[in-house]
mmCIF file of C-alpha atoms in Angstrom:
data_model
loop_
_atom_site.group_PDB
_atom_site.id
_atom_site.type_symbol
_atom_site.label_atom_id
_atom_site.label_comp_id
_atom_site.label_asym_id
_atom_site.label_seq_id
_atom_site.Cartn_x
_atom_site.Cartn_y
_atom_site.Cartn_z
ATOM 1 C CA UNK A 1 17.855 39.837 34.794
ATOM 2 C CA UNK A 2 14.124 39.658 34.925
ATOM 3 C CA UNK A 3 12.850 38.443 38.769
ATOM 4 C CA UNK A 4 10.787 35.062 38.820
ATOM 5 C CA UNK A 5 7.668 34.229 39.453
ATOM 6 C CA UNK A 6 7.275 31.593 42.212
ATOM 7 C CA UNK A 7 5.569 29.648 39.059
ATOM 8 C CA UNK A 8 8.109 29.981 36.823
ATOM 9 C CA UNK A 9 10.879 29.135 39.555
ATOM 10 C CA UNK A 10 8.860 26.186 39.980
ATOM 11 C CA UNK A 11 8.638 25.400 36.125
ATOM 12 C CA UNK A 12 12.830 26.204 36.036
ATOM 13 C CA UNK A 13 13.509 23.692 39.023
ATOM 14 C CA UNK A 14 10.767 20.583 37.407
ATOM 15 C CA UNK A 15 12.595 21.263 33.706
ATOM 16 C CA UNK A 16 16.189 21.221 35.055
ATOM 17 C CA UNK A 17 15.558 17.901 37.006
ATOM 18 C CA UNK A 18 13.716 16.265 33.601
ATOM 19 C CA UNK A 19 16.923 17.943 31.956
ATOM 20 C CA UNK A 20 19.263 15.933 34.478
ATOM 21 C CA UNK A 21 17.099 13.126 34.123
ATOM 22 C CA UNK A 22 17.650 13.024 30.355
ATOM 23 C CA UNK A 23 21.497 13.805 30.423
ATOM 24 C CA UNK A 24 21.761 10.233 32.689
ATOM 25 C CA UNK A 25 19.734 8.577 29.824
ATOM 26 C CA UNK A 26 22.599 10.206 27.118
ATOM 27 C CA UNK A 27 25.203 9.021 29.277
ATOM 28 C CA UNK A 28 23.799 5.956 29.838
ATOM 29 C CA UNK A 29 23.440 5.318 26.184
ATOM 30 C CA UNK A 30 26.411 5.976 24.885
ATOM 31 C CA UNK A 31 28.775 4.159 27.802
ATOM 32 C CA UNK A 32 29.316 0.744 25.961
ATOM 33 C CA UNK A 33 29.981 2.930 23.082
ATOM 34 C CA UNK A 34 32.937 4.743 24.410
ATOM 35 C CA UNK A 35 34.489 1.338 24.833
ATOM 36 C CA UNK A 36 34.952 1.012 20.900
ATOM 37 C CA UNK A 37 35.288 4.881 20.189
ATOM 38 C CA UNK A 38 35.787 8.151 21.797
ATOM 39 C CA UNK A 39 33.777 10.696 22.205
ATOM 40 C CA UNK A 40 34.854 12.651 19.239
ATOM 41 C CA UNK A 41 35.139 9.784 17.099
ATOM 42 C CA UNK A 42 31.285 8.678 17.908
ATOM 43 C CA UNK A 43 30.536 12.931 17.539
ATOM 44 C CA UNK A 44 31.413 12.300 13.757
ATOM 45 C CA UNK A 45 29.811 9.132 13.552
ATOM 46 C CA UNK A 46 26.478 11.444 14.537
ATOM 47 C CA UNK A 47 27.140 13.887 11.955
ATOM 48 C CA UNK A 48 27.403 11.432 9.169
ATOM 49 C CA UNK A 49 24.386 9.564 10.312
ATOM 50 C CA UNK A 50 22.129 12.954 10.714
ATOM 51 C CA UNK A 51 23.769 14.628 7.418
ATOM 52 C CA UNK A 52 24.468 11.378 4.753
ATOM 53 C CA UNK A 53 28.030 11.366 3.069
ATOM 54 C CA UNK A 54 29.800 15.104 3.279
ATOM 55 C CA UNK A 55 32.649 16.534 2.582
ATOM 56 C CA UNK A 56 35.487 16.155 4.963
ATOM 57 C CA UNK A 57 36.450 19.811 5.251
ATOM 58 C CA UNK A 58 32.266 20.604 6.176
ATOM 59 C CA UNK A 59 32.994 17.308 8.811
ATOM 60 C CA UNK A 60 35.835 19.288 9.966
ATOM 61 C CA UNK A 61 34.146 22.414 10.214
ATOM 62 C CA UNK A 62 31.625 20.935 12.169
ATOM 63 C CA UNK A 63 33.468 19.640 14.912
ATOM 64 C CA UNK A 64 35.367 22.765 15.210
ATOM 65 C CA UNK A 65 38.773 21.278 14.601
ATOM 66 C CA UNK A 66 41.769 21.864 11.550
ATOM 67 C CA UNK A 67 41.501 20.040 8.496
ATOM 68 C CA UNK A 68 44.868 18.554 8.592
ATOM 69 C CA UNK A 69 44.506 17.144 11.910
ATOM 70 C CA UNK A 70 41.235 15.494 11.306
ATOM 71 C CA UNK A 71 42.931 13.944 8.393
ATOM 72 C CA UNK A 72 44.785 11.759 10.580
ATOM 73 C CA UNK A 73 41.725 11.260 13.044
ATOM 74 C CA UNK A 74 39.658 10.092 10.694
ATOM 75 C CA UNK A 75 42.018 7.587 9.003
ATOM 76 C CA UNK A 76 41.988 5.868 12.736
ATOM 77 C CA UNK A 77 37.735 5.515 12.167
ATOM 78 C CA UNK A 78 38.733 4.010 8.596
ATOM 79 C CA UNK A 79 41.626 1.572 10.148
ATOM 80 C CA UNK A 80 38.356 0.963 12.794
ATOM 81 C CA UNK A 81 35.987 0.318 10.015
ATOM 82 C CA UNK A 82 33.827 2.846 11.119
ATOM 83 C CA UNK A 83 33.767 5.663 8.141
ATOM 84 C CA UNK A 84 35.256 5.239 4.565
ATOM 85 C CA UNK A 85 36.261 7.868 2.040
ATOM 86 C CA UNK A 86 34.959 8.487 -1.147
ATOM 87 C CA UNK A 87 35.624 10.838 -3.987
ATOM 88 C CA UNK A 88 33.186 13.618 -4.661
ATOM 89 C CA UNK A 89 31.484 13.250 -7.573
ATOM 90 C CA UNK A 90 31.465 16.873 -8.189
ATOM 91 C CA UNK A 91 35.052 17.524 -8.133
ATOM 92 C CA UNK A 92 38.068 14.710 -7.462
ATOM 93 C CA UNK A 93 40.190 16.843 -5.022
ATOM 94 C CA UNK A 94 37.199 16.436 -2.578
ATOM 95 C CA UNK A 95 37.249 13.690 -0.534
ATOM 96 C CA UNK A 96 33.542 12.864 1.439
ATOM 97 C CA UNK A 97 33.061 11.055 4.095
ATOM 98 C CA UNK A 98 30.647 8.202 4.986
ATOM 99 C CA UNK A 99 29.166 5.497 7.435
ATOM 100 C CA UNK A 100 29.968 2.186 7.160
ATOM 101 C CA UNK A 101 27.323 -0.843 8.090
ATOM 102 C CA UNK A 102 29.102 -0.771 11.321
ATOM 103 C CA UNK A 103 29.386 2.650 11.606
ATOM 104 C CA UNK A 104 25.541 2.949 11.422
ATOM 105 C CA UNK A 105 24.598 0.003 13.475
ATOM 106 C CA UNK A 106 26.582 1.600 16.410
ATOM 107 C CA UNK A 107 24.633 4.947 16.210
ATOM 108 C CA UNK A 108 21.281 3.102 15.813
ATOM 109 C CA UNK A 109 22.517 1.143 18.887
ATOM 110 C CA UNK A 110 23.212 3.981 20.773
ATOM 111 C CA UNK A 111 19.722 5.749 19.464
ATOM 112 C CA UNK A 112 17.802 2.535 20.239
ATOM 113 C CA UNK A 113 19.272 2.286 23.837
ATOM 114 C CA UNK A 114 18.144 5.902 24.160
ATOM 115 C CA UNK A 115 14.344 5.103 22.787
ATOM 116 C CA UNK A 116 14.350 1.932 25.219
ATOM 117 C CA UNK A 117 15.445 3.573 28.680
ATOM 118 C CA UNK A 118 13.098 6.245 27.381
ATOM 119 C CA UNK A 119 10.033 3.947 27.287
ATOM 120 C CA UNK A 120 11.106 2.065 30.126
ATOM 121 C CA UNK A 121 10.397 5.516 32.210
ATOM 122 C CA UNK A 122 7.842 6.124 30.289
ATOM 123 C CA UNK A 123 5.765 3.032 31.092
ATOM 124 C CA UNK A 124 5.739 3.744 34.897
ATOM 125 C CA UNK A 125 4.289 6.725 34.194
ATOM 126 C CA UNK A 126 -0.013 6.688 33.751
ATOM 127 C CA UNK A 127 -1.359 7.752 30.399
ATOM 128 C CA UNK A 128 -2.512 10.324 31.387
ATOM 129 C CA UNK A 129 1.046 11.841 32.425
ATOM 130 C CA UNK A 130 1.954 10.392 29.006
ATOM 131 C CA UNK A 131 -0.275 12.669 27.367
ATOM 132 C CA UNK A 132 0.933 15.527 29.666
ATOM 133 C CA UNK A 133 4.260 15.164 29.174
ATOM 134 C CA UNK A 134 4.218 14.665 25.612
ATOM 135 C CA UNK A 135 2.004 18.003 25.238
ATOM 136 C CA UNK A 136 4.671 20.015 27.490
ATOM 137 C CA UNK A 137 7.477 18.703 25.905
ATOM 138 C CA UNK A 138 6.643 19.828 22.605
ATOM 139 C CA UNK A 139 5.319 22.985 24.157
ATOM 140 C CA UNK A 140 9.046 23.650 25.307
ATOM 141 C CA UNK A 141 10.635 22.263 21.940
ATOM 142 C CA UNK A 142 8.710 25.166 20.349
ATOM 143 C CA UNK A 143 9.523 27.827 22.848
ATOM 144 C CA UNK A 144 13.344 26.871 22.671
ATOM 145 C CA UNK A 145 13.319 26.194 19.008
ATOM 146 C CA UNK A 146 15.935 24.097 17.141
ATOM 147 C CA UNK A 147 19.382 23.619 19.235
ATOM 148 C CA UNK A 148 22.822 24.454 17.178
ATOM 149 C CA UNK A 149 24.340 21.294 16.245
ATOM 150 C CA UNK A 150 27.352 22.819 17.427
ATOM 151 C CA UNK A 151 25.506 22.540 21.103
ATOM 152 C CA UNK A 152 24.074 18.529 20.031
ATOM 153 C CA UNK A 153 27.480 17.749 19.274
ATOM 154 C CA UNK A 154 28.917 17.966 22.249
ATOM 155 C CA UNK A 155 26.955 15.624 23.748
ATOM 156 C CA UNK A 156 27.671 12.980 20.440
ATOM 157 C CA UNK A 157 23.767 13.998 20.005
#
């Protein structure tokens, strides 16, 4: 393991408290949520939102689990209104899935409780920090490049 600079122990310990920082504004996000789905559930809700109707099986895939047993978990989000089913225009034996209105409005719930307690940090903070911050972030988005959505999905991100 390469030895770190005092500078770049200092850079380590300032991103993993802005990192713990914006884990409590996940968690604090999607809290009311987990009152009307699980985890998992609101996970697929994510995907759907992000990828537009897909194919059950690519659903599946994407939260890591069997086919047949996400068969039954996602007739629980239709019984909950949350998803529906549709058949594939490309071939009948394949079923895709897709938002409903409530489905959607409880992501863009969750992602506009995010974007509030985000501003609400943001606006004790002096433009000038603004700026800053917005410059380093994006400096470390670059640097880390684009997360698996394996990785976002664990967090329902």
């Amino acid at each position: 393991m390469d030895v770190l600079t005092a500078a770049d122990a200092r850079a380590a310990d300032a991103t993993l408290a802005a990192s713990r920082a914006l884990l409590g504004v996940v968690a604090r996000s999607v809290v009311a949520t987990l009152d009307v789905v699980s985890l998992p559930q609101f996970r697929v809700l994510v995907v759907l939102s992000s990828a537009g109707p897909t194919r059950m099986g690519t659903v599946a895939e994407r939260m890591g689990v069997i086919p047949s047993t996400f068969s039954r978990f996602i007739d629980r989000m239709v019984a909950g209104g949350w998803v529906e089913r549709a058949a594939s225009p490309d071939s009948r034996r394949e079923v895709l899935l897709e938002l409903t209105a409530s489905g959607r409005r409880l992501v863009d719930d969750v992602t506009e409780h995010r974007r509030a307690d985000i501003s609400a940090i943001l606006s004790t903070m002096t433009p000038d920090q603004q700026s800053s911050l917005q410059h380093a972030l994006q400096a470390f988005a670059d640097a880390a490049g684009e997360p698996q959505a394996a990785d976002l999905l664990t967090l329902g991100l």
